[in-house]
Backbone as CSV, one residue per row, in Angstrom:
resi,resn,N_x,N_y,N_z,CA_x,CA_y,CA_z,C_x,C_y,C_z
1,MET,0.945,-30.419,3.805,1.298,-29.310,4.667,2.011,-29.848,5.902
2,ILE,3.052,-29.155,6.317,3.804,-29.550,7.499,3.003,-29.162,8.735
3,HIS,2.910,-30.069,9.687,2.166,-29.795,10.916,3.138,-29.383,12.013
4,SER,3.366,-28.111,12.097,4.259,-27.545,13.099,3.801,-26.127,13.369
5,PRO,3.884,-25.660,14.616,3.475,-24.283,14.903,4.257,-23.268,14.075
6,TYR,5.481,-23.639,13.682,6.320,-22.736,12.895,5.728,-22.488,11.511
7,PHE,4.991,-23.450,10.990,4.442,-23.350,9.653,2.935,-23.116,9.659
8,ILE,2.429,-22.454,10.672,1.004,-22.173,10.756,0.608,-21.288,9.580
9,MET,-0.441,-21.672,8.901,-0.913,-20.887,7.766,-1.718,-19.705,8.291
10,VAL,-1.354,-18.526,7.853,-2.032,-17.318,8.304,-3.128,-16.940,7.331
11,ARG,-2.809,-16.884,6.051,-3.788,-16.501,5.037,-3.338,-17.087,3.717
12,GLY,-4.142,-17.938,3.116,-3.776,-18.537,1.842,-2.484,-19.314,1.974
13,ASN,-1.499,-18.929,1.184,-0.213,-19.622,1.232,0.807,-18.870,2.089
14,MET,0.342,-17.915,2.889,1.242,-17.109,3.696,1.347,-17.713,5.094
15,SER,2.524,-18.259,5.410,2.727,-18.840,6.730,3.578,-17.893,7.573
16,ILE,3.631,-18.173,8.835,4.328,-17.298,9.776,5.799,-17.142,9.398
17,HIS,6.431,-18.224,8.940,7.853,-18.088,8.594,8.054,-17.168,7.388
18,LEU,7.110,-17.128,6.460,7.222,-16.199,5.329,7.008,-14.761,5.782
19,ILE,6.071,-14.563,6.695,5.838,-13.226,7.254,7.086,-12.772,8.009
20,GLY,7.664,-13.672,8.800,8.883,-13.344,9.537,10.034,-12.985,8.614
21,LEU,10.178,-13.722,7.524,11.237,-13.423,6.553,11.024,-12.052,5.917
22,ALA,9.787,-11.733,5.558,9.490,-10.416,4.975,9.779,-9.299,5.978
23,LEU,9.422,-9.513,7.248,9.717,-8.516,8.280,11.230,-8.347,8.457
24,LEU,11.951,-9.456,8.422,13.408,-9.391,8.522,13.993,-8.598,7.356
25,MET,13.477,-8.826,6.163,13.956,-8.087,4.997,13.685,-6.590,5.159
26,GLY,12.531,-6.246,5.710,12.233,-4.842,5.987,13.211,-4.252,6.982
27,ALA,13.556,-5.037,8.005,14.536,-4.571,8.990,15.902,-4.388,8.344
28,ILE,16.265,-5.296,7.444,17.558,-5.185,6.763,17.599,-3.919,5.913
29,ILE,16.503,-3.601,5.225,16.464,-2.360,4.445,16.689,-1.167,5.361
30,SER,16.092,-1.222,6.558,16.237,-0.088,7.477,17.652,0.000,8.044
31,ILE,18.440,-1.044,7.877,19.847,-1.010,8.293,20.729,-0.593,7.117
32,TYR,20.535,-1.224,5.952,21.497,-1.003,4.887,21.348,0.338,4.191
33,LEU,20.161,0.907,4.127,20.048,2.227,3.499,20.773,3.306,4.308
34,PRO,20.653,3.344,5.637,21.481,4.302,6.385,22.982,4.018,6.253
35,MET,23.351,2.739,6.098,24.764,2.423,5.891,25.258,3.015,4.573
36,ILE,24.436,2.920,3.540,24.789,3.514,2.254,24.857,5.033,2.393
37,THR,23.950,5.609,3.177,23.967,7.052,3.409,25.281,7.463,4.079
38,GLN,25.735,6.670,5.049,27.022,6.941,5.702,28.164,6.844,4.699
39,THR,28.095,5.840,3.818,29.122,5.678,2.790,29.145,6.899,1.884
40,ALA,27.968,7.395,1.503,27.889,8.587,0.657,28.494,9.794,1.360
41,ARG,28.232,9.899,2.649,28.783,11.026,3.409,30.314,10.938,3.463
42,ILE,30.840,9.752,3.718,32.296,9.572,3.798,32.948,9.836,2.447
43,LEU,32.336,9.324,1.371,32.908,9.495,0.039,32.577,10.857,-0.568
44,GLY,31.580,11.543,0.004,31.188,12.843,-0.517,30.340,12.770,-1.773
45,SER,29.699,11.602,-2.008,28.921,11.440,-3.233,27.960,10.266,-3.114
46,GLY,26.666,10.527,-3.386,25.687,9.441,-3.428,25.978,8.450,-4.535
47,PRO,26.231,8.925,-5.759,26.548,7.965,-6.831,27.791,7.121,-6.527
48,MET,28.793,7.714,-5.880,29.997,6.936,-5.549,29.712,5.906,-4.462
49,ALA,28.721,6.162,-3.615,28.368,5.180,-2.588,27.865,3.896,-3.227
50,ASN,27.311,3.998,-4.432,26.834,2.818,-5.155,27.966,1.902,-5.601
51,VAL,29.128,2.451,-5.856,30.208,1.655,-6.448,30.619,0.484,-5.553
52,PRO,31.016,0.718,-4.295,31.360,-0.451,-3.479,30.147,-1.331,-3.176
53,PHE,28.977,-0.700,-3.025,27.746,-1.443,-2.737,27.448,-2.450,-3.852
54,PHE,27.432,-1.973,-5.089,27.097,-2.867,-6.194,28.213,-3.851,-6.509
55,ALA,29.471,-3.467,-6.287,30.574,-4.409,-6.502,30.454,-5.591,-5.545
56,ILE,30.179,-5.296,-4.281,30.040,-6.369,-3.291,28.757,-7.160,-3.533
57,ALA,27.674,-6.467,-3.923,26.416,-7.162,-4.226,26.604,-8.118,-5.407
58,LEU,27.326,-7.679,-6.445,27.569,-8.542,-7.608,28.392,-9.763,-7.210
59,ALA,29.483,-9.537,-6.485,30.332,-10.663,-6.064,29.552,-11.626,-5.171
60,SER,28.758,-11.091,-4.239,27.963,-11.934,-3.345,26.921,-12.726,-4.122
61,SER,26.252,-12.079,-5.078,25.220,-12.759,-5.868,25.814,-13.898,-6.687
62,ILE,26.961,-13.663,-7.290,27.612,-14.724,-8.071,28.028,-15.864,-7.153
63,ALA,28.621,-15.546,-6.002,29.053,-16.586,-5.066,27.872,-17.414,-4.578
64,ILE,26.756,-16.769,-4.236,25.573,-17.494,-3.760,24.994,-18.356,-4.879
65,ALA,24.921,-17.809,-6.096,24.395,-18.581,-7.230,25.238,-19.823,-7.484
66,VAL,26.552,-19.675,-7.480,27.445,-20.807,-7.734,27.386,-21.805,-6.572
67,ALA,27.323,-21.311,-5.347,27.305,-22.196,-4.178,26.023,-23.008,-4.066
68,THR,24.939,-22.533,-4.688,23.656,-23.236,-4.561,23.368,-24.174,-5.728
69,GLY,24.351,-24.416,-6.592,24.147,-25.393,-7.653,24.811,-24.980,-8.949
70,SER,24.730,-25.874,-9.914,25.290,-25.611,-11.232,24.431,-24.552,-11.930
71,ARG,25.028,-23.460,-12.308,24.271,-22.336,-12.845,24.683,-21.949,-14.261
72,ALA,25.453,-22.770,-14.960,25.939,-22.397,-16.294,24.785,-22.018,-17.218
73,GLU,23.717,-22.787,-17.195,22.573,-22.503,-18.078,21.921,-21.171,-17.726
74,GLN,21.734,-20.905,-16.440,21.124,-19.635,-16.030,22.026,-18.453,-16.365
75,PHE,23.356,-18.594,-16.160,24.264,-17.502,-16.508,24.194,-17.206,-18.006
76,GLN,24.063,-18.237,-18.834,23.960,-18.043,-20.283,22.674,-17.319,-20.666
77,LYS,21.603,-17.532,-19.917,20.318,-16.894,-20.217,20.296,-15.404,-19.894
78,ILE,21.256,-14.922,-19.112,21.258,-13.505,-18.740,21.224,-12.620,-19.986
79,GLY,21.939,-13.001,-21.001,21.976,-12.221,-22.243,20.662,-12.189,-23.001
80,THR,19.723,-13.064,-22.646,18.437,-13.104,-23.345,17.346,-12.301,-22.639
81,LEU,17.683,-11.715,-21.491,16.675,-10.952,-20.752,16.231,-9.733,-21.550
82,PRO,14.939,-9.429,-21.515,14.479,-8.197,-22.172,15.112,-6.978,-21.509
83,LEU,15.473,-6.001,-22.306,16.146,-4.813,-21.785,15.336,-4.112,-20.704
84,TRP,14.008,-4.110,-20.828,13.202,-3.393,-19.843,13.356,-3.995,-18.448
85,LEU,13.628,-5.316,-18.363,13.840,-5.932,-17.053,15.159,-5.473,-16.432
86,LEU,16.118,-5.153,-17.267,17.414,-4.707,-16.758,17.346,-3.304,-16.162
87,THR,16.272,-2.582,-16.433,16.129,-1.251,-15.828,15.969,-1.341,-14.309
88,ALA,15.706,-2.544,-13.794,15.645,-2.715,-12.333,16.987,-2.346,-11.703
89,GLY,18.083,-2.572,-12.413,19.398,-2.172,-11.908,19.515,-0.665,-11.802
90,VAL,18.958,0.043,-12.792,18.959,1.503,-12.761,18.076,1.986,-11.609
91,MET,16.925,1.334,-11.434,16.029,1.694,-10.332,16.713,1.478,-8.987
92,SER,17.447,0.384,-8.862,18.158,0.103,-7.618,19.194,1.188,-7.343
93,ALA,19.935,1.580,-8.363,20.910,2.661,-8.190,20.196,3.946,-7.775
94,GLY,19.046,4.220,-8.393,18.269,5.407,-8.025,17.788,5.349,-6.586
95,MET,17.399,4.162,-6.137,16.964,3.996,-4.738,18.110,4.316,-3.778
96,ILE,19.285,3.830,-4.087,20.429,4.049,-3.213,20.823,5.522,-3.215
97,ILE,20.905,6.113,-4.383,21.260,7.532,-4.470,20.181,8.378,-3.802
98,GLY,18.908,8.038,-4.054,17.801,8.779,-3.444,17.800,8.694,-1.938
99,SER,18.082,7.499,-1.405,18.103,7.363,0.057,19.286,8.129,0.641
100,SER,20.410,8.117,-0.053,21.581,8.871,0.423,21.293,10.362,0.468
101,TYR,20.454,10.825,-0.431,20.088,12.237,-0.477,18.993,12.572,0.543
102,LEU,17.955,11.719,0.619,16.776,12.037,1.420,16.939,11.812,2.923
103,ILE,17.574,10.735,3.326,17.659,10.418,4.758,18.261,11.568,5.568
104,PRO,19.375,12.163,5.133,19.898,13.287,5.922,18.988,14.524,5.903
105,LYS,18.156,14.662,4.872,17.317,15.854,4.737,15.975,15.735,5.457
106,ILE,15.326,14.554,5.396,13.987,14.418,5.982,13.970,13.511,7.206
107,GLY,15.061,12.826,7.474,15.130,11.928,8.619,14.741,10.507,8.234
108,ILE,15.254,9.580,9.007,15.046,8.171,8.670,13.604,7.722,8.892
109,GLY,12.944,8.238,9.942,11.557,7.840,10.205,10.628,8.244,9.082
110,ALA,10.677,9.517,8.704,9.825,9.993,7.608,10.177,9.279,6.312
111,PHE,11.475,9.075,6.071,11.885,8.397,4.834,11.258,7.014,4.740
112,PHE,11.360,6.220,5.810,10.837,4.859,5.743,9.319,4.814,5.685
113,VAL,8.652,5.714,6.374,7.192,5.751,6.296,6.760,6.079,4.859
114,LEU,7.418,7.044,4.258,7.087,7.403,2.875,7.461,6.280,1.913
115,LEU,8.606,5.636,2.132,9.046,4.530,1.286,8.047,3.378,1.320
116,VAL,7.664,2.965,2.515,6.719,1.856,2.654,5.351,2.247,2.110
117,SER,4.953,3.497,2.332,3.665,3.958,1.810,3.641,3.901,0.289
118,GLY,4.719,4.323,-0.323,4.814,4.226,-1.777,4.714,2.788,-2.253
119,GLN,5.321,1.871,-1.506,5.250,0.454,-1.858,3.832,-0.077,-1.726
120,VAL,3.168,0.285,-0.638,1.803,-0.194,-0.405,0.867,0.318,-1.502
121,LEU,0.930,1.614,-1.769,0.036,2.202,-2.765,0.334,1.679,-4.171
122,ALA,1.605,1.611,-4.533,1.954,1.071,-5.852,1.578,-0.405,-5.934
123,GLY,1.795,-1.142,-4.853,1.434,-2.554,-4.846,-0.053,-2.776,-5.061
124,MET,-0.866,-1.891,-4.496,-2.316,-1.994,-4.714,-2.651,-1.783,-6.187
125,VAL,-2.041,-0.788,-6.787,-2.306,-0.496,-8.210,-1.792,-1.636,-9.082
126,PHE,-0.539,-2.067,-8.856,0.029,-3.142,-9.665,-0.768,-4.426,-9.495
127,GLY,-1.211,-4.692,-8.258,-2.013,-5.880,-8.008,-3.374,-5.807,-8.688
128,TYR,-3.999,-4.657,-8.630,-5.320,-4.502,-9.240,-5.259,-4.741,-10.743
129,PHE,-4.246,-4.176,-11.390,-4.131,-4.299,-12.840,-3.320,-5.524,-13.272
130,GLY,-2.766,-6.269,-12.324,-1.973,-7.445,-12.663,-0.707,-7.082,-13.427
131,MET,-0.082,-5.984,-13.050,1.094,-5.496,-13.770,2.367,-6.211,-13.325
132,PHE,3.358,-6.227,-14.187,4.690,-6.753,-13.899,4.666,-8.222,-13.505
133,GLY,3.718,-8.955,-14.020,3.675,-10.394,-13.784,3.064,-10.827,-12.468
134,VAL,2.497,-9.881,-11.700,1.845,-10.281,-10.453,0.391,-10.638,-10.741
135,PRO,-0.174,-11.552,-9.996,-1.581,-11.893,-10.237,-2.492,-10.715,-9.883
136,ALA,-3.514,-10.513,-10.696,-4.483,-9.444,-10.436,-5.258,-9.767,-9.164
137,SER,-5.546,-8.722,-8.387,-6.343,-8.905,-7.178,-7.358,-7.773,-7.076
138,ALA,-8.524,-8.116,-6.586,-9.611,-7.143,-6.506,-9.271,-6.026,-5.514
139,LEU,-9.798,-4.860,-5.797,-9.675,-3.731,-4.876,-10.883,-3.798,-3.941
140,THR,-10.619,-4.007,-2.663,-11.691,-4.161,-1.684,-11.751,-2.924,-0.789
141,TRP,-12.849,-2.808,-0.051,-12.971,-1.707,0.904,-11.890,-1.802,1.972
142,GLY,-11.526,-3.007,2.339,-10.466,-3.197,3.328,-9.131,-2.649,2.824
143,LYS,-8.840,-2.887,1.553,-7.595,-2.366,0.980,-7.636,-0.849,0.879
144,VAL,-8.774,-0.300,0.492,-8.910,1.157,0.417,-8.749,1.767,1.806
145,LEU,-9.383,1.167,2.810,-9.244,1.650,4.182,-7.787,1.541,4.630
146,GLY,-7.142,0.431,4.300,-5.726,0.260,4.633,-4.870,1.349,4.007
147,ALA,-5.144,1.681,2.743,-4.390,2.748,2.062,-4.625,4.090,2.748
148,LEU,-5.861,4.354,3.147,-6.152,5.605,3.858,-5.426,5.652,5.206
149,LEU,-5.350,4.519,5.884,-4.608,4.463,7.140,-3.112,4.684,6.910
150,VAL,-2.591,4.145,5.815,-1.186,4.367,5.474,-0.939,5.857,5.249
151,ILE,-1.817,6.503,4.494,-1.676,7.939,4.229,-1.784,8.731,5.530
152,THR,-2.699,8.328,6.411,-2.817,8.974,7.723,-1.526,8.788,8.520
153,GLY,-0.963,7.596,8.464,0.302,7.325,9.146,1.436,8.186,8.613
154,VAL,1.469,8.374,7.302,2.485,9.250,6.701,2.351,10.653,7.272
155,TYR,1.138,11.144,7.325,0.890,12.491,7.854,1.356,12.597,9.310
156,LEU,0.960,11.609,10.123,1.292,11.664,11.546,2.796,11.563,11.804
157,VAL,3.475,10.693,11.071,4.909,10.509,11.287,5.714,11.649,10.673
158,THR,5.284,12.129,9.525,6.076,13.115,8.787,5.805,14.551,9.226
159,PHE,4.556,14.882,9.548,4.217,16.271,9.793,3.789,16.574,11.232
160,ARG,3.775,15.630,12.119,3.359,15.852,13.505,4.492,15.654,14.456
């Protein structure tokens, strides 16, 4: 283990820099989804807002993959992926179209509270059952209380 305040272990294998990265990713989502919503408004279509988004995402992903090493073997394996894993692309398109539709209707605050709440609750279920390749984790009173607090937060932010 590296001995530096930057790499302080918070819980298990979760260090402060990993928590910071996850928080940054959350902040990026809160920036890019409204940007996609603006694109949908300008183009007059949520599905059309996906076109430039995914074109740039594809080009960026290929450039990053190539820049970080020889990837010929990994590119060849893409064709062997199970079809059900490829539905993540459809889900991503649905997320973008859904956010383009919902943000102007319910507001960005309510949208993000509901989005994160859905992630927390689904994550608890997926974790408990060990679904989608994640390790199974016990359902504790702390997690149940946390879920109830999330639901309370949804109520307070969305309906108050």
